[in-house]
CSV table of C-alpha atoms and ligand atoms in Angstrom, one decimal:
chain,number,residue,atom,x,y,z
A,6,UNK,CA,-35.6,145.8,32.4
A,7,UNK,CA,-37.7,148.6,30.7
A,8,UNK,CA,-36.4,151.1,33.4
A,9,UNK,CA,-32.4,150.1,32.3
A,10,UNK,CA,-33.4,150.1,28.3
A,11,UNK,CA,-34.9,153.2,28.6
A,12,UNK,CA,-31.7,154.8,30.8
A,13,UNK,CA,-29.2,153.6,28.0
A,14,UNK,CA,-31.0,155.9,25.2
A,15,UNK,CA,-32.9,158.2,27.0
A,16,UNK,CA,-32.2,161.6,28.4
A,17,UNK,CA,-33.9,162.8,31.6
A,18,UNK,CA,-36.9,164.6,30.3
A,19,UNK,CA,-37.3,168.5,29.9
A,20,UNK,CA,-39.3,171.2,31.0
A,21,UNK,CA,-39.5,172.0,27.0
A,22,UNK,CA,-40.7,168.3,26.2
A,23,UNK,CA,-43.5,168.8,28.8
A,24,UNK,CA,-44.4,172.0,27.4
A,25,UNK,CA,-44.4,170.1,24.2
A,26,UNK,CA,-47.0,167.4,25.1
A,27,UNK,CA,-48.8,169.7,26.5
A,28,UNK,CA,-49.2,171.9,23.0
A,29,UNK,CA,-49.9,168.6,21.6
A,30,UNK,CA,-52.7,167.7,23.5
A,31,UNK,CA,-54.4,171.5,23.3
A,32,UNK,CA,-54.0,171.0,19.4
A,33,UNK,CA,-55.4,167.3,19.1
A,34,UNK,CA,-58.1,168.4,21.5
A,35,UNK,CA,-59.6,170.9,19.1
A,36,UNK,CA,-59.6,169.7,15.9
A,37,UNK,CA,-61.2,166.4,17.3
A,38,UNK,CA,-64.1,167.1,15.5
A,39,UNK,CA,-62.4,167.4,12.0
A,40,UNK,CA,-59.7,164.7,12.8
A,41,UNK,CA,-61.7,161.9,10.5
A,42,UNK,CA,-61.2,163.6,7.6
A,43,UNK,CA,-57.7,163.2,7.9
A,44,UNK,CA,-57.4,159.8,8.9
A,45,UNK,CA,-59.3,158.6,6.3
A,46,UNK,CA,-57.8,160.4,3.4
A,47,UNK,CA,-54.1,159.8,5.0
A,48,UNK,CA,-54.6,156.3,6.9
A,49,UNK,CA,-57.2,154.2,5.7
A,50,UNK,CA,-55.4,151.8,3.8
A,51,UNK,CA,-52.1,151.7,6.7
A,52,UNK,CA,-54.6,151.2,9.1
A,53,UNK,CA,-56.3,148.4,6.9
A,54,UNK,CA,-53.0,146.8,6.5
A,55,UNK,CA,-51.4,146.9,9.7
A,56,UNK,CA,-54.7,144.8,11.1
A,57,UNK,CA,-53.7,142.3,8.2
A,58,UNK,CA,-50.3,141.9,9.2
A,59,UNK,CA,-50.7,142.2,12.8
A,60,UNK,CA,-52.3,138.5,12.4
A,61,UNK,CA,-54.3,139.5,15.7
A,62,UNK,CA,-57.1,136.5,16.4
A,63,UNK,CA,-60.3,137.0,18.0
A,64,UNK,CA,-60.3,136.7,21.6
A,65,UNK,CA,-57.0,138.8,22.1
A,66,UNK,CA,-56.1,141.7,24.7
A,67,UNK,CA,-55.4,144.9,22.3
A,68,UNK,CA,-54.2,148.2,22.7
A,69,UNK,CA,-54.2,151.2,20.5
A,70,UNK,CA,-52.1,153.7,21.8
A,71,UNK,CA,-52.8,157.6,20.2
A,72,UNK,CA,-56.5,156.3,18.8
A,73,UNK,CA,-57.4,160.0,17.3
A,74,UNK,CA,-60.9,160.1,16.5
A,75,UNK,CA,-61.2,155.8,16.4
A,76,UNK,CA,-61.1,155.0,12.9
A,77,UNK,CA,-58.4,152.2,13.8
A,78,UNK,CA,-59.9,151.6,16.8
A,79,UNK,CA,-63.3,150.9,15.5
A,80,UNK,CA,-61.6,147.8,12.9
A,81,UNK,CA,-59.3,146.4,16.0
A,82,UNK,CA,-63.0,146.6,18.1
A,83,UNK,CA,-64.9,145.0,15.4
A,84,UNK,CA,-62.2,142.2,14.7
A,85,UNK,CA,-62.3,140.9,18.2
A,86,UNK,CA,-65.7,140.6,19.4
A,87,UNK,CA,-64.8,137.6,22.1
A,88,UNK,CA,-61.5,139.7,23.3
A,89,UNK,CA,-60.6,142.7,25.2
A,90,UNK,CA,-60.0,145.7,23.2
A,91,UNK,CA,-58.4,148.7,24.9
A,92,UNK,CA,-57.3,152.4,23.4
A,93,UNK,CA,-55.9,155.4,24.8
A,94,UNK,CA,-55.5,158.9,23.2
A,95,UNK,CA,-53.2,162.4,25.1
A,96,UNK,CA,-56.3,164.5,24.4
A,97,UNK,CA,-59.3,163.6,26.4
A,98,UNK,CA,-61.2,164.8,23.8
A,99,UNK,CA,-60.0,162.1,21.3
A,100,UNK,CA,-60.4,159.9,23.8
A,101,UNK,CA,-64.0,160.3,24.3
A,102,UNK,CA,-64.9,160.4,20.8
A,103,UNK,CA,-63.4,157.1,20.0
A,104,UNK,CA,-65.1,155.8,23.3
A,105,UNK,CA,-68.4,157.5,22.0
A,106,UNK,CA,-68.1,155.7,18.2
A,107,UNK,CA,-67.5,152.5,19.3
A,108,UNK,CA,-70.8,152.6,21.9
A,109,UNK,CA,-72.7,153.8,18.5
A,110,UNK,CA,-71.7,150.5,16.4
A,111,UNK,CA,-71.1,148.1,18.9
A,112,UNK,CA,-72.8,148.6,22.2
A,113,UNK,CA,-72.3,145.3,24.3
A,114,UNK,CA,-68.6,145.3,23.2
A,115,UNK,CA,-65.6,145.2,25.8
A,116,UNK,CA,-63.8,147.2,24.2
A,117,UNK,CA,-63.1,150.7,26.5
A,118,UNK,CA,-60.8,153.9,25.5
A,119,UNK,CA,-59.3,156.5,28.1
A,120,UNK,CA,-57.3,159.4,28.3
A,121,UNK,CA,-53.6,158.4,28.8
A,122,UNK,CA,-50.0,159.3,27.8
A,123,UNK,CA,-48.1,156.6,26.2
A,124,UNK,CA,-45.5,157.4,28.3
A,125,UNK,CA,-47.3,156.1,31.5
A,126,UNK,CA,-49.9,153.5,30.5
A,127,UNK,CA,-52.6,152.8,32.9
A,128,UNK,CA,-52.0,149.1,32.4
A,129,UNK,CA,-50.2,146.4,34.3
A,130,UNK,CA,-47.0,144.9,32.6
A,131,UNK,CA,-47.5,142.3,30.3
A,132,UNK,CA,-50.6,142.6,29.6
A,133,UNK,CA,-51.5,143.2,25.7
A,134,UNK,CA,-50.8,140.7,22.6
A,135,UNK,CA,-50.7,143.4,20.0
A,136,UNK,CA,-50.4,146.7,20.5
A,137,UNK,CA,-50.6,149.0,17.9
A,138,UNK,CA,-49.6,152.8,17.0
A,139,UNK,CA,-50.4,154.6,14.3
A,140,UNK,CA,-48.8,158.7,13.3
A,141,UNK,CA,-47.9,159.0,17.1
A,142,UNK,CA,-43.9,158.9,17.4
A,143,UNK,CA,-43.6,162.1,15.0
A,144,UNK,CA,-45.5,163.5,17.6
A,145,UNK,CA,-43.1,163.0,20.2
A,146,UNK,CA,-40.5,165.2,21.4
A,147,UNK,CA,-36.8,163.5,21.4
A,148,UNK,CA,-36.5,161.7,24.4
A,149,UNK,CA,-40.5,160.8,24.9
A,150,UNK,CA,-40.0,158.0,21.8
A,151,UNK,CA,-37.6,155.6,23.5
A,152,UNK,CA,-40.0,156.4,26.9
A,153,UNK,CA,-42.7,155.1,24.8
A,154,UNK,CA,-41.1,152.3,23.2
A,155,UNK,CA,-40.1,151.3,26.4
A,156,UNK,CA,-43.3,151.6,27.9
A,157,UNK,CA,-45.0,149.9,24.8
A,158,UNK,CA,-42.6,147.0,25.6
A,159,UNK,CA,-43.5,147.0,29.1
A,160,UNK,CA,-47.0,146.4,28.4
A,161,UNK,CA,-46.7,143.5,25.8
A,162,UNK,CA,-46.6,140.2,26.8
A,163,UNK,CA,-43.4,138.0,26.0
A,164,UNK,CA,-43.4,137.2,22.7
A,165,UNK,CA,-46.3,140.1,21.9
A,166,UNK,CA,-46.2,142.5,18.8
A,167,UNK,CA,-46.3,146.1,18.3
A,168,UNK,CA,-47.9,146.6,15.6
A,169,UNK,CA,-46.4,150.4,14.3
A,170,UNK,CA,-47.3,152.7,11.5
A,171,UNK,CA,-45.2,155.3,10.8
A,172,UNK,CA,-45.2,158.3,7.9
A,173,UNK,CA,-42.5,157.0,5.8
A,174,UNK,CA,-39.0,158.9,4.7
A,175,UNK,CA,-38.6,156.8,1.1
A,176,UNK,CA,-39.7,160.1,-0.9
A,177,UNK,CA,-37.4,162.6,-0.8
A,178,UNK,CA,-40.1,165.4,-2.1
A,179,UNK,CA,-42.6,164.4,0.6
A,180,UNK,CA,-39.8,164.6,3.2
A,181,UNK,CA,-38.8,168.2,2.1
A,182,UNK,CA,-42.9,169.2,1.8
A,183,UNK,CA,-43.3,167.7,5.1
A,184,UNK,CA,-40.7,169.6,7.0
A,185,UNK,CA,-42.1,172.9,5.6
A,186,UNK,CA,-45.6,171.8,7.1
A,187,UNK,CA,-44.1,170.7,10.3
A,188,UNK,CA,-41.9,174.1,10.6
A,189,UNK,CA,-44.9,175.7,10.6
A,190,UNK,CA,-47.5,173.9,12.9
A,191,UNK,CA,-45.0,171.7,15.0
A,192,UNK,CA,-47.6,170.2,17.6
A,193,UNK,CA,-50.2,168.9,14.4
A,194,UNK,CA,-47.1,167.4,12.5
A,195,UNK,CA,-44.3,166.8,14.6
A,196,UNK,CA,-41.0,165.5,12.7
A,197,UNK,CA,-40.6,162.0,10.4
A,198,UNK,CA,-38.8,159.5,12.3
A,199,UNK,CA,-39.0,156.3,10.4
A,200,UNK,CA,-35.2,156.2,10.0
A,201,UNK,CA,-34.6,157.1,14.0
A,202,UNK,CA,-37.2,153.8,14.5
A,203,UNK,CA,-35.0,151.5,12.9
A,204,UNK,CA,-32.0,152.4,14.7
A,205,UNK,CA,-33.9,152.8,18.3
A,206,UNK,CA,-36.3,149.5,18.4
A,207,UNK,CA,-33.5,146.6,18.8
A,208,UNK,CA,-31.8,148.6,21.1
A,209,UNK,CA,-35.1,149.1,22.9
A,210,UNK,CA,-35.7,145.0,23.0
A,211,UNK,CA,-37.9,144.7,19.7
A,212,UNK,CA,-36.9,142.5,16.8
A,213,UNK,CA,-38.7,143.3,13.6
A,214,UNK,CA,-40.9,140.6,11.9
A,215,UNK,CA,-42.5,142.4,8.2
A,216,UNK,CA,-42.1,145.7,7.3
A,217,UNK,CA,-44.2,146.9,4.2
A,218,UNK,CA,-44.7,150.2,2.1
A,219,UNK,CA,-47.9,151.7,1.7
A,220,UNK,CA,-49.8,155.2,0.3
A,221,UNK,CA,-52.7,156.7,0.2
A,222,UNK,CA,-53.5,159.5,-1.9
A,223,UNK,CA,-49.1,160.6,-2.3
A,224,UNK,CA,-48.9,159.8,1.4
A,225,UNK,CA,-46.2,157.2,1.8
A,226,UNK,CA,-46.8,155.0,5.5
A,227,UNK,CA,-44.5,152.3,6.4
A,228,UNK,CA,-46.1,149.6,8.6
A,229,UNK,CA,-43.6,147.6,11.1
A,230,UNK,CA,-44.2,144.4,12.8
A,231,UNK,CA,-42.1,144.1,15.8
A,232,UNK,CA,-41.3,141.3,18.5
A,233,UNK,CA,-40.7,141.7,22.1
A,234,UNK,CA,-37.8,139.9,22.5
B,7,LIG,C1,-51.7,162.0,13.9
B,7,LIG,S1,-52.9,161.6,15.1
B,7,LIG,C2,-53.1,159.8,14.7
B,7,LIG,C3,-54.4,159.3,15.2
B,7,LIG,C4,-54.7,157.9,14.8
B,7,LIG,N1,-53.7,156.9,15.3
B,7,LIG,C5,-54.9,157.7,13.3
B,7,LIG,O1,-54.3,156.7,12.7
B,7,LIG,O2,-55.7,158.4,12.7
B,7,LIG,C6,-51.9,161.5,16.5
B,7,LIG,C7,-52.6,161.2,17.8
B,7,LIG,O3,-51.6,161.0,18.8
B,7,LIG,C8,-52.1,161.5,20.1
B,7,LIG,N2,-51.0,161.7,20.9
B,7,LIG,C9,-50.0,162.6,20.8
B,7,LIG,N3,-49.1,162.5,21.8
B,7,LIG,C10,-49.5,161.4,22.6
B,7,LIG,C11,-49.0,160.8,23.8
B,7,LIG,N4,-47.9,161.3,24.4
B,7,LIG,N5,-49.7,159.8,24.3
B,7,LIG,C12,-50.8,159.3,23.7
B,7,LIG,N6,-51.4,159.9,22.6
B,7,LIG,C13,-50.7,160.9,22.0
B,7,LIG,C14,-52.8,162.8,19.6
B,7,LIG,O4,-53.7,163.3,20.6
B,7,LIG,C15,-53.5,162.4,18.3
B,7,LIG,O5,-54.8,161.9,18.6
């Protein structure tokens, strides 16, 4: 089902959207050490709100694709003590830190994050009831967003939620200031895409549940609630 989704709004992938991910991950691997600062300044209260309207219960099987340095990952950890908490991050080094915090806080905790592209989840289909994803599609060349939709889908169970947070579009100055940023370090930044979402997810097999505004500090994130339908 994923495979024919994907094929309807996908093209094949290129050599330039490899050579993309693979800038990405260089980039994210070596400012993992100074990652938190931005997540907290620019994500805090998304992240805080996309857990609250998630409605995820203890005892759950959660992902959280793109982790970054954990800060997320830590909260969805910390929230389910009697489930199954899962992450994975492109750049190993991400990866390991978020692996290495949430040993520091919460040692006996099944909670385990890898390295892994979000194009080809280590994880059997319908496995997950929330997924979440927070500042990772801007990341994503063209074509890679419906693979990872698709592959998000794939990975939910029926009647799962993704649980997305994306940089809005609804200010038309950020926009402009954020296209001069992202002209000028592509692989940190990426592109906004909040507007390509809505078009893309119920063609992809998502319907959407909430939707609400948020912003920290000028920056303006919009958190999604979708369906796998
Ligand atoms: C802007 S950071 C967001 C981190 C975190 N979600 C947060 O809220 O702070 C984007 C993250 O996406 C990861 N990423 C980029 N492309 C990815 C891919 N194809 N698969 C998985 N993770 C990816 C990067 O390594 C980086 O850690």
């Amino acid at each position: 089902m994923e495979r024919l989704l994907k094929s309807l709004v996908s093209p094949v992938a290129d050599a330039a959207a490899e050579t993309r991910i693979r800038a990405i991950r260089g980039v994210y691997d070596i400012i993992s050490d100074v990652y938190p600062i931005s997540s907290r300044l620019f994500h805090r209260l998304a992240h805080a709100t996309a857990i609250e309207m998630s409605k995820m219960e203890d005892g759950m099987r959660i992902l959280e694709v793109a982790t970054g340095s954990g800060e997320l990952y830590r909260q969805l950890t910390l929230n389910n003590p009697q489930g199954l908490t899962f992450g994975v991050d492109l750049s190993p080094r991400m990866a390991q830190k978020t692996q290495k915090g949430i040993r520091s806080i919460a040692k006996q905790a099944r909670s385990y994050c890898h390295a892994a592209d979000v194009r080809n989840l280590p994880f059997r289909s319908s496995s997950f009831d929330r997924v979440f994803l927070c500042a990772l599609l801007e990341l994503l060349p063209d074509g890679a967003m419906a693979d990872a939709l698709c592959e998000v889908r794939r990975v939910l169970k029926p009647d799962g939620r993704m649980v997305l947070v994306c940089i809005s579009q609804r200010d038309p100055r950020f926009n402009t200031l954020y296209a001069a940023g992202a002209a000028l370090v592509p692989s940190f930044l990426g592109r906004l895409v909040e507007r390509s979402v809505y078009e893309l997810v119920p063609k992809l097999g998502f319907e959407i549940l909430a939707q609400r505004n948020v912003r920290q500090l000028w920056y303006p994130s919009t958190v999604i609630v979708l369906r796998k339908v």
